[in-house]
PDB file of C-alpha atoms in Angstrom:
ATOM      1  CA  MET A   1      10.986   2.081   5.489  1.00 78.00           C
ATOM      2  CA  SER A   2      10.258   4.271   8.465  1.00 81.00           C
ATOM      3  CA  ARG A   3      11.687   7.131  10.462  1.00 84.00           C
ATOM      4  CA  SER A   4      10.817   8.556  13.860  1.00 85.00           C
ATOM      5  CA  LEU A   5       9.631  12.153  13.857  1.00 89.00           C
ATOM      6  CA  GLY A   6       9.875  12.607  17.625  1.00 89.00           C
ATOM      7  CA  SER A   7       7.365  13.827  20.193  1.00 90.00           C
ATOM      8  CA  PHE A   8       4.470  16.197  19.633  1.00 91.00           C
ATOM      9  CA  ALA A   9       2.025  18.039  21.880  1.00 92.00           C
ATOM     10  CA  GLN A  10      -1.754  17.814  21.885  1.00 91.00           C
ATOM     11  CA  GLY A  11      -3.096  20.162  19.208  1.00 94.00           C
ATOM     12  CA  ASP A  12       0.074  20.132  17.072  1.00 95.00           C
ATOM     13  CA  THR A  13      -0.636  19.978  13.348  1.00 96.00           C
ATOM     14  CA  VAL A  14       1.823  17.830  11.416  1.00 95.00           C
ATOM     15  CA  THR A  15       1.963  17.790   7.606  1.00 96.00           C
ATOM     16  CA  LEU A  16       3.906  15.155   5.712  1.00 94.00           C
ATOM     17  CA  SER A  17       4.534  15.261   1.968  1.00 94.00           C
ATOM     18  CA  VAL A  18       6.643  13.178  -0.388  1.00 91.00           C
ATOM     19  CA  TRP A  19       7.123  12.928  -4.140  1.00 90.00           C
ATOM     20  CA  PHE A  20       6.943   9.492  -5.722  1.00 88.00           C
ATOM     21  CA  LYS A  21       7.242   8.034  -9.191  1.00 87.00           C
ATOM     22  CA  ALA A  22       5.878   4.605 -10.030  1.00 86.00           C
ATOM     23  CA  PRO A  23       5.033   2.778 -13.239  1.00 87.00           C
ATOM     24  CA  THR A  24       1.419   2.922 -14.385  1.00 88.00           C
ATOM     25  CA  GLY A  25      -0.680   0.703 -12.144  1.00 85.00           C
ATOM     26  CA  VAL A  26       1.918   0.512  -9.326  1.00 85.00           C
ATOM     27  CA  SER A  27       1.009   2.287  -6.070  1.00 86.00           C
ATOM     28  CA  GLY A  28       3.064   4.572  -3.868  1.00 87.00           C
ATOM     29  CA  ALA A  29       1.930   4.942  -0.264  1.00 88.00           C
ATOM     30  CA  MET A  30       2.873   6.623   2.998  1.00 89.00           C
ATOM     31  CA  ALA A  31       1.605   6.748   6.544  1.00 88.00           C
ATOM     32  CA  ILE A  32       2.145   8.823   9.629  1.00 89.00           C
ATOM     33  CA  HIS A  33       1.275   7.118  12.893  1.00 84.00           C
ATOM     34  CA  ASP A  34       1.933   6.585  16.568  1.00 82.00           C
ATOM     35  CA  GLY A  35       1.983   2.777  16.439  1.00 63.00           C
ATOM     36  CA  ARG A  36       4.253   1.423  19.104  1.00 58.00           C
ATOM     37  CA  ALA A  37       3.563  -1.258  21.699  1.00 51.00           C
ATOM     38  CA  GLY A  38       0.795  -0.223  24.063  1.00 59.00           C
ATOM     39  CA  ASP A  39      -0.176   2.782  21.967  1.00 63.00           C
ATOM     40  CA  PRO A  40      -3.833   3.070  20.913  1.00 66.00           C
ATOM     41  CA  LEU A  41      -3.002   4.097  17.306  1.00 69.00           C
ATOM     42  CA  ASP A  42      -5.271   7.126  17.556  1.00 73.00           C
ATOM     43  CA  SER A  43      -2.816   9.397  15.721  1.00 78.00           C
ATOM     44  CA  LYS A  44      -2.593   7.844  12.274  1.00 83.00           C
ATOM     45  CA  ARG A  45      -3.222   8.667   8.644  1.00 88.00           C
ATOM     46  CA  PHE A  46      -2.532   6.687   5.461  1.00 89.00           C
ATOM     47  CA  VAL A  47      -2.622   7.707   1.806  1.00 90.00           C
ATOM     48  CA  SER A  48      -1.827   5.896  -1.424  1.00 89.00           C
ATOM     49  CA  MET A  49      -1.994   6.748  -5.099  1.00 90.00           C
ATOM     50  CA  VAL A  50      -1.636   4.696  -8.255  1.00 90.00           C
ATOM     51  CA  GLY A  51       1.396   5.722 -10.269  1.00 90.00           C
ATOM     52  CA  ASN A  52       1.303   6.987 -13.837  1.00 93.00           C
ATOM     53  CA  GLY A  53       5.014   6.993 -14.676  1.00 90.00           C
ATOM     54  CA  THR A  54       5.530  10.654 -13.674  1.00 93.00           C
ATOM     55  CA  TRP A  55       6.355  12.348 -10.362  1.00 92.00           C
ATOM     56  CA  GLN A  56       3.277  12.764  -8.143  1.00 93.00           C
ATOM     57  CA  GLN A  57       2.929  14.147  -4.617  1.00 94.00           C
ATOM     58  CA  LEU A  58       1.374  12.454  -1.605  1.00 94.00           C
ATOM     59  CA  GLN A  59       0.375  14.599   1.390  1.00 96.00           C
ATOM     60  CA  ILE A  60      -1.121  13.987   4.831  1.00 94.00           C
ATOM     61  CA  THR A  61      -2.111  16.484   7.538  1.00 95.00           C
ATOM     62  CA  LEU A  62      -2.807  15.327  11.094  1.00 92.00           C
ATOM     63  CA  THR A  63      -3.819  17.332  14.171  1.00 93.00           C
ATOM     64  CA  LEU A  64      -2.967  15.423  17.335  1.00 91.00           C
ATOM     65  CA  ALA A  65      -5.772  14.721  19.802  1.00 87.00           C
ATOM     66  CA  ARG A  66      -3.184  14.081  22.535  1.00 86.00           C
ATOM     67  CA  ALA A  67       0.572  14.296  23.049  1.00 88.00           C
ATOM     68  CA  ASP A  68       2.231  11.526  21.075  1.00 87.00           C
ATOM     69  CA  THR A  69       5.350  10.262  19.311  1.00 88.00           C
ATOM     70  CA  LEU A  70       5.036   9.855  15.528  1.00 90.00           C
ATOM     71  CA  TRP A  71       6.687   7.848  12.755  1.00 87.00           C
ATOM     72  CA  VAL A  72       6.602   8.220   8.973  1.00 88.00           C
ATOM     73  CA  HIS A  73       6.462   5.148   6.730  1.00 85.00           C
ATOM     74  CA  LEU A  74       7.098   4.955   2.974  1.00 85.00           C
ATOM     75  CA  TYR A  75       5.788   1.827   1.288  1.00 81.00           C
ATOM     76  CA  GLY A  76       6.521  -0.003  -1.920  1.00 74.00           C
ATOM     77  CA  ASP A  77       3.668  -1.226  -4.085  1.00 65.00           C
ATOM     78  CA  MET A  78       1.871  -3.037  -1.304  1.00 57.00           C
ATOM     79  CA  TYR A  79      -1.017  -4.036  -3.528  1.00 54.00           C
ATOM     80  CA  THR A  80       0.837  -6.113  -6.117  1.00 51.00           C
ATOM     81  CA  ASN A  81       4.280  -6.840  -4.642  1.00 51.00           C
ATOM     82  CA  THR A  82       5.091  -9.916  -2.631  1.00 49.00           C
ATOM     83  CA  SER A  83       8.567 -11.207  -1.947  1.00 50.00           C
ATOM     84  CA  SER A  84       8.248 -13.391  -5.052  1.00 49.00           C
ATOM     85  CA  SER A  85       6.685 -10.849  -7.435  1.00 53.00           C
ATOM     86  CA  ALA A  86       8.772  -7.712  -6.767  1.00 53.00           C
ATOM     87  CA  THR A  87      10.780  -6.702  -9.834  1.00 57.00           C
ATOM     88  CA  SER A  88      12.301  -3.484 -11.115  1.00 57.00           C
ATOM     89  CA  ALA A  89       9.023  -2.985 -13.023  1.00 62.00           C
ATOM     90  CA  THR A  90       7.214  -2.542  -9.684  1.00 70.00           C
ATOM     91  CA  PHE A  91       9.725  -0.336  -7.827  1.00 78.00           C
ATOM     92  CA  VAL A  92       8.531   2.974  -6.405  1.00 82.00           C
ATOM     93  CA  ASP A  93      10.912   5.985  -6.345  1.00 82.00           C
ATOM     94  CA  TYR A  94      10.618   8.423  -3.400  1.00 83.00           C
ATOM     95  CA  ASP A  95      12.164  11.868  -3.077  1.00 85.00           C
ATOM     96  CA  ASP A  96      11.878  15.106  -1.105  1.00 87.00           C
ATOM     97  CA  VAL A  97      10.209  13.965   2.139  1.00 88.00           C
ATOM     98  CA  GLN A  98       9.042  17.074   4.006  1.00 92.00           C
ATOM     99  CA  VAL A  99       7.490  17.362   7.450  1.00 93.00           C
ATOM    100  CA  THR A 100       6.153  20.533   9.048  1.00 95.00           C
ATOM    101  CA  LYS A 101       4.961  21.076  12.608  1.00 96.00           C
ATOM    102  CA  ASN A 102       2.429  23.885  13.060  1.00 96.00           C
ATOM    103  CA  GLY A 103       3.533  25.295   9.693  1.00 95.00           C
ATOM    104  CA  SER A 104       7.271  25.360  10.510  1.00 95.00           C
ATOM    105  CA  PRO A 105       9.768  23.020   8.803  1.00 93.00           C
ATOM    106  CA  LEU A 106      10.651  20.033  10.970  1.00 90.00           C
ATOM    107  CA  MET A 107      12.383  17.665   8.541  1.00 86.00           C
ATOM    108  CA  GLN A 108      13.369  17.664   4.890  1.00 84.00           C
ATOM    109  CA  GLU A 109      15.020  14.622   3.345  1.00 78.00           C
ATOM    110  CA  GLY A 110      16.079  14.850  -0.275  1.00 73.00           C
ATOM    111  CA  PHE A 111      18.483  11.883  -0.093  1.00 66.00           C
ATOM    112  CA  GLU A 112      21.261  13.969  -1.709  1.00 63.00           C
ATOM    113  CA  SER A 113      23.863  12.154   0.394  1.00 60.00           C
ATOM    114  CA  GLY A 114      22.235   8.764   0.002  1.00 57.00           C
ATOM    115  CA  LEU A 115      19.954   6.938   2.368  1.00 60.00           C
ATOM    116  CA  ASN A 116      21.055   6.934   5.993  1.00 62.00           C
ATOM    117  CA  VAL A 117      19.844   3.501   7.152  1.00 62.00           C
ATOM    118  CA  GLY A 118      20.031   2.712  10.847  1.00 63.00           C
ATOM    119  CA  THR A 119      19.125  -0.188  13.098  1.00 64.00           C
ATOM    120  CA  ASP A 120      17.173   1.782  15.712  1.00 66.00           C
ATOM    121  CA  PRO A 121      13.513   2.399  14.759  1.00 64.00           C
ATOM    122  CA  THR A 122      13.325   5.266  17.269  1.00 69.00           C
ATOM    123  CA  SER A 123      16.230   7.238  15.750  1.00 68.00           C
ATOM    124  CA  LEU A 124      15.458  10.804  14.678  1.00 68.00           C
ATOM    125  CA  SER A 125      18.357  10.859  12.212  1.00 68.00           C
ATOM    126  CA  SER A 126      18.133   7.648  10.182  1.00 66.00           C
ATOM    127  CA  TRP A 127      15.669   5.537   8.225  1.00 67.00           C
ATOM    128  CA  TYR A 128      14.777   2.051   9.435  1.00 63.00           C
ATOM    129  CA  THR A 129      13.970  -0.829   7.067  1.00 65.00           C
ATOM    130  CA  CYS A 130      10.785  -2.324   8.458  1.00 58.00           C
ATOM    131  CA  ALA A 131      11.163  -5.735   6.838  1.00 50.00           C
ATOM    132  CA  PRO A 132      14.884  -6.189   6.154  1.00 42.00           C
ATOM    133  CA  GLY A 133      14.404  -9.707   4.795  1.00 38.00           C
ATOM    134  CA  LEU A 134      11.962  -8.461   2.156  1.00 37.00           C
ATOM    135  CA  ALA A 135      13.188  -4.951   1.525  1.00 40.00           C
ATOM    136  CA  THR A 136      15.568  -3.884  -1.191  1.00 42.00           C
ATOM    137  CA  LEU A 137      16.854  -0.325  -1.115  1.00 43.00           C
ATOM    138  CA  GLN A 138      18.911   0.816  -4.050  1.00 41.00           C
ATOM    139  CA  THR A 139      19.985   3.991  -5.774  1.00 40.00           C
ATOM    140  CA  ALA A 140      17.753   4.928  -8.672  1.00 41.00           C
ATOM    141  CA  THR A 141      19.696   4.554 -11.907  1.00 40.00           C
ATOM    142  CA  GLY A 142      21.637   7.733 -12.646  1.00 39.00           C
ATOM    143  CA  THR A 143      19.927   9.724  -9.898  1.00 42.00           C
ATOM    144  CA  PRO A 144      21.662   9.421  -6.501  1.00 37.00           C
ATOM    145  CA  ASP A 145      19.120  11.558  -4.621  1.00 39.00           C
ATOM    146  CA  GLN A 146      16.124   9.302  -5.268  1.00 41.00           C
ATOM    147  CA  TRP A 147      15.575   5.945  -3.617  1.00 41.00           C
ATOM    148  CA  LYS A 148      13.650   2.897  -4.719  1.00 42.00           C
ATOM    149  CA  ARG A 149      11.659   0.763  -2.331  1.00 43.00           C
ATOM    150  CA  ASP A 150      10.095  -2.449  -3.503  1.00 38.00           C
ATOM    151  CA  MET A 151       8.442  -3.859  -0.379  1.00 35.00           C
ATOM    152  CA  ILE A 152       7.038  -2.688   2.926  1.00 34.00           C
TER     153      ILE A 152
END
């Protein structure tokens, strides 16, 4: 799933962090990038980590070489999941997405009110499911402020 972060100036430093929990051997991943049609994808970073069954933190810091518009993406286990192999045993839980711009808070999403899913990938206020035919978003059992994502 993805969310627009808006526009940034050349030299801005953007830090993105998120907590994830995945079964042992299942990967959580996130990216921050500028990838839209006609964009050279020069403002991008990607990080992934193999889960161990406990909460772990992913973090990316990016300093922009030019003014740009950025998006954040949270991925399911992109290394083992396909539309036919995704099961609850390979879900990845995400919580507490935080974004700072030049050290100041820009966005914090703890999903306390659920996941605000929209249809506009450029929206600054809602999450967009990148592959709606393959994606399953559901409330984590007993914990309404965490969300599971099983496919990119």
